[in-house]
Short mmCIF file of C-alpha atoms in Angstrom, two decimals:
data_model
loop_
_atom_site.label_atom_id
_atom_site.label_comp_id
_atom_site.label_asym_id
_atom_site.label_seq_id
_atom_site.Cartn_x
_atom_site.Cartn_y
_atom_site.Cartn_z
CA THR F 124 -0.09 -0.03 -0.02
CA ILE F 125 0.94 3.80 -0.27
CA GLU F 126 1.29 4.03 3.59
CA GLN F 127 3.61 0.98 3.74
CA LEU F 128 5.80 2.49 0.85
CA GLN F 129 5.86 5.78 2.97
CA GLN F 130 6.82 3.94 6.02
CA MET F 131 9.69 2.07 4.05
CA LYS F 132 10.90 5.29 2.62
CA GLN F 133 11.12 7.00 5.79
CA GLY F 134 12.94 4.08 7.47
CA GLN F 135 15.42 3.98 4.63
CA LEU F 136 16.05 7.75 4.86
CA LEU F 137 16.76 7.61 8.63
CA ASN F 138 18.96 4.67 8.14
CA SER F 139 21.04 6.56 5.47
CA ILE F 140 21.24 9.70 7.83
CA TYR F 141 22.45 7.59 10.60
CA TYR F 142 25.33 6.14 8.29
CA PHE F 143 25.92 9.49 6.74
CA HIS F 144 26.84 10.86 10.22
CA MET F 145 29.05 7.75 10.92
CA VAL F 146 31.08 7.93 7.80
CA SER F 147 31.44 11.63 7.87
CA ILE F 148 33.32 11.27 11.26
CA ILE F 149 35.01 7.78 10.81
CA GLY F 150 35.02 7.45 7.04
CA ASP F 151 35.45 4.29 5.11
CA GLY F 152 37.37 5.13 2.09
CA LEU F 153 35.84 5.13 -1.29
CA LYS F 154 32.75 3.34 -0.18
CA SER F 155 31.81 6.17 2.21
CA ILE F 156 32.21 8.78 -0.65
CA GLN F 157 29.98 6.64 -3.06
CA GLY F 158 27.27 6.48 -0.33
CA ILE F 159 27.31 10.10 0.28
CA LEU F 160 26.99 10.65 -3.56
CA LEU F 161 24.11 8.36 -3.93
CA MET F 162 22.24 10.36 -0.93
CA THR F 163 23.15 13.62 -2.90
CA VAL F 164 21.52 12.16 -6.11
CA TYR F 165 18.44 11.32 -4.11
CA ASN F 166 18.38 14.87 -2.55
CA PHE F 167 18.84 16.39 -6.12
CA SER F 168 15.69 14.73 -7.33
CA LEU F 169 13.79 16.47 -4.33
CA TYR F 170 15.42 19.90 -5.16
CA LEU F 171 16.79 19.90 -1.66
CA THR F 172 19.71 22.31 -2.32
CA LYS F 173 20.79 22.99 1.17
CA VAL F 174 21.04 19.39 2.08
CA SER F 175 22.74 18.43 -1.10
CA TYR F 176 25.36 21.21 -0.56
CA MET F 177 26.23 19.86 2.87
CA LEU F 178 26.42 16.14 1.61
CA VAL F 179 28.84 17.22 -1.45
CA SER F 180 30.92 19.34 1.08
CA ASN F 181 31.46 16.10 2.96
CA ALA F 182 32.08 14.03 -0.09
CA VAL F 183 34.63 16.40 -1.59
CA ARG F 184 36.62 16.62 1.88
CA LEU F 185 36.70 12.87 2.16
CA ALA F 186 37.79 12.73 -1.62
CA GLN F 187 40.70 15.09 -1.03
CA ASP F 188 41.68 13.41 2.31
CA MET F 189 42.28 10.29 -0.04
CA GLY F 190 44.12 12.30 -2.60
CA LEU F 191 41.70 11.96 -5.54
CA HIS F 192 42.41 15.26 -6.73
CA LYS F 193 45.99 14.41 -7.24
CA ARG F 194 47.68 12.90 -10.29
CA GLU F 195 50.41 11.11 -8.19
CA MET F 196 47.90 9.15 -5.99
CA TYR F 197 46.88 7.06 -8.95
CA TYR F 198 50.27 5.57 -9.62
CA GLY F 199 50.65 1.85 -8.93
CA LEU F 200 46.85 1.23 -9.08
CA SER F 201 45.20 -1.30 -11.26
CA ASP F 202 43.29 0.01 -14.23
CA SER F 203 39.67 -0.79 -12.59
CA GLU F 204 40.85 0.81 -9.24
CA ARG F 205 42.23 3.88 -11.02
CA ASP F 206 39.10 4.34 -13.19
CA LYS F 207 36.84 3.94 -10.04
CA ARG F 208 38.54 6.67 -8.24
CA ARG F 209 38.45 8.80 -11.10
CA MET F 210 34.75 8.58 -11.57
CA VAL F 211 34.29 9.09 -7.95
CA TRP F 212 36.29 12.22 -8.02
CA TYR F 213 34.72 13.43 -11.39
CA SER F 214 31.30 12.86 -9.65
CA CYS F 215 32.26 15.10 -6.75
CA TYR F 216 33.52 17.89 -8.89
CA ASN F 217 30.57 17.78 -11.13
CA PHE F 218 28.21 18.04 -8.19
CA ASP F 219 30.32 20.91 -6.73
CA LYS F 220 29.85 22.93 -9.74
CA ILE F 221 26.21 22.38 -10.24
CA LEU F 222 25.54 23.19 -6.59
CA CYS F 223 27.61 26.24 -6.88
CA PHE F 224 24.96 27.85 -9.22
CA ARG F 225 21.86 26.22 -7.54
CA SER F 226 22.74 27.42 -4.10
CA GLY F 227 24.64 30.74 -4.88
CA LYS F 228 27.46 29.50 -2.73
CA PRO F 229 31.08 29.32 -3.74
CA PRO F 230 32.57 26.09 -5.06
CA ILE F 231 34.24 23.81 -2.55
CA ILE F 232 37.13 22.76 -4.98
CA ASN F 233 39.91 25.00 -5.91
CA GLU F 234 41.08 24.37 -9.40
CA MET F 235 44.66 25.22 -8.36
CA ASP F 236 44.85 22.14 -6.21
CA VAL F 237 43.58 19.55 -8.88
CA THR F 238 46.35 18.14 -10.98
CA ILE F 239 44.25 15.41 -12.90
CA ASP F 240 42.63 16.12 -16.17
CA ASP F 241 39.03 14.69 -16.55
CA GLU F 242 38.78 15.48 -20.12
CA LYS F 243 41.74 13.70 -20.93
CA PHE F 244 40.78 10.77 -18.75
CA PHE F 245 37.54 10.29 -21.02
CA GLN F 246 39.63 10.66 -24.20
CA THR F 247 41.96 7.94 -23.07
CA LYS F 248 38.94 5.82 -22.21
CA LEU F 249 37.56 6.42 -25.81
CA GLY F 250 41.09 5.78 -27.30
CA ALA F 251 41.04 2.35 -25.52
CA VAL F 252 37.72 1.47 -27.36
CA PHE F 253 39.05 2.36 -30.68
CA SER F 254 42.71 1.19 -30.14
CA LYS F 255 44.05 4.63 -30.65
CA ALA F 256 46.03 6.88 -28.86
CA ALA F 257 44.01 9.84 -27.29
CA GLU F 258 46.20 12.62 -28.95
CA GLU F 259 45.81 10.70 -32.24
CA MET F 260 41.96 10.70 -32.18
CA VAL F 261 42.00 14.49 -31.04
CA ASN F 262 44.11 15.28 -34.09
CA GLU F 263 41.93 13.19 -36.45
CA ASN F 264 38.27 13.80 -35.53
CA LEU F 265 37.18 13.22 -31.93
CA LEU F 266 33.64 14.13 -32.58
CA MET F 267 33.26 11.37 -35.03
CA TYR F 268 34.60 8.85 -32.58
CA LEU F 269 32.42 10.46 -29.92
CA ASN F 270 29.36 9.95 -32.21
CA LYS F 271 30.08 6.39 -32.83
CA MET F 272 30.34 5.56 -29.29
CA CYS F 273 26.97 7.31 -28.63
CA GLU F 274 25.40 5.10 -31.17
CA ASP F 275 26.39 2.10 -29.43
CA GLU F 276 23.80 0.77 -26.93
CA LYS F 277 26.37 -0.36 -24.27
CA THR F 278 26.15 1.31 -20.85
CA GLU F 279 29.96 1.72 -20.80
CA SER F 280 29.82 3.43 -24.01
CA PHE F 281 27.24 5.92 -22.82
CA SER F 282 29.06 6.65 -19.74
CA ILE F 283 32.26 7.64 -21.62
CA CYS F 284 30.39 9.88 -23.92
CA PHE F 285 28.19 11.38 -21.16
CA GLY F 286 31.33 11.94 -18.89
CA TYR F 287 33.33 13.72 -21.66
CA PHE F 288 30.52 16.13 -22.57
CA MET F 289 29.79 16.80 -18.92
CA THR F 290 33.42 17.60 -18.22
CA GLN F 291 33.24 20.15 -20.79
CA LEU F 292 30.21 21.79 -19.59
CA THR F 293 31.59 21.67 -16.13
CA ARG F 294 34.65 23.61 -17.27
CA LEU F 295 32.36 26.22 -18.86
CA GLU F 296 30.63 26.49 -15.58
CA THR F 297 33.74 27.19 -13.82
CA LYS F 298 34.73 29.73 -16.30
CA ALA F 299 31.19 31.38 -15.83
CA TYR F 300 31.46 31.46 -11.89
CA ALA F 301 35.11 32.87 -12.09
CA LYS F 302 34.13 35.55 -14.71
CA LEU F 303 30.64 36.51 -13.51
CA PHE F 304 29.32 35.10 -10.21
CA SER F 305 32.27 34.98 -7.70
CA ASN F 306 32.06 38.02 -5.27
CA THR F 307 34.96 39.93 -6.86
CA SER F 308 34.42 38.94 -10.59
CA LEU F 309 32.54 42.10 -11.59
CA THR F 310 34.68 44.55 -9.29
CA GLY F 311 35.88 47.49 -11.52
CA LYS F 312 34.11 46.11 -14.72
CA SER F 313 31.85 48.31 -16.89
CA LEU F 314 28.78 47.08 -18.16
CA ASP F 315 30.22 46.88 -21.80
CA SER F 316 33.06 44.65 -20.49
CA VAL F 317 30.59 42.43 -18.78
CA MET F 318 28.49 42.08 -21.83
CA VAL F 319 31.57 41.03 -23.69
CA ILE F 320 32.17 38.34 -21.22
CA ILE F 321 28.54 37.24 -21.38
CA ARG F 322 28.77 36.87 -25.28
CA GLU F 323 31.87 35.02 -25.09
CA LEU F 324 30.44 32.38 -22.61
CA THR F 325 27.25 32.11 -24.36
CA GLU F 326 29.12 31.44 -27.77
CA GLN F 327 31.15 28.79 -25.88
CA LEU F 328 28.09 27.19 -24.70
CA VAL F 329 26.33 27.38 -27.89
CA ASN F 330 29.37 25.66 -29.55
CA TRP F 331 29.36 22.99 -26.91
CA ARG F 332 25.74 22.28 -27.55
CA ALA F 333 26.22 21.86 -31.18
CA THR F 334 28.84 19.03 -30.67
CA VAL F 335 26.51 16.98 -28.51
CA PRO F 336 24.93 14.01 -30.30
#
């Protein structure tokens, strides 16, 4: 019945809150971050921006504590473990930027502290599918290969394409915040100069949209 479903939902929510508090204090490696990100997805669907912001804050701090934002922390790991950690970091990074605009709060992640390249990561994954080096695919026609991947019905193919295009969009969001929305971004700028920035960002966004299959 509807009443039983509501009781089940409430019970699961209380259970997840309990474990959230526990992992926020103690932490349990990658699984803790994945669990918090799943709670974030749930809160996103309910438009609970404030709660999502707090969840992502914890996920990012735990991820940084594991060094997921540093290139050197991936050396010596197996391919599957490295990919898993990169995807977790990418999720933290993406949620951070989305919530920056939804909540009006500054992003948690400082770009100057990040030494891994998510766009190159997805290019490398794409190259592995077609047995080509990432640089070779970029020089030939990267969009052609991405379109081929998007035509594939496999979940992994979709994940690679989605991740690549979302990484580019996230970079545009980062530029937009730095140039228009941070507390000091408009200091000393005239209306004309602000309009130039808006036109440039809009053009980049339109160009990005034109490349999405």
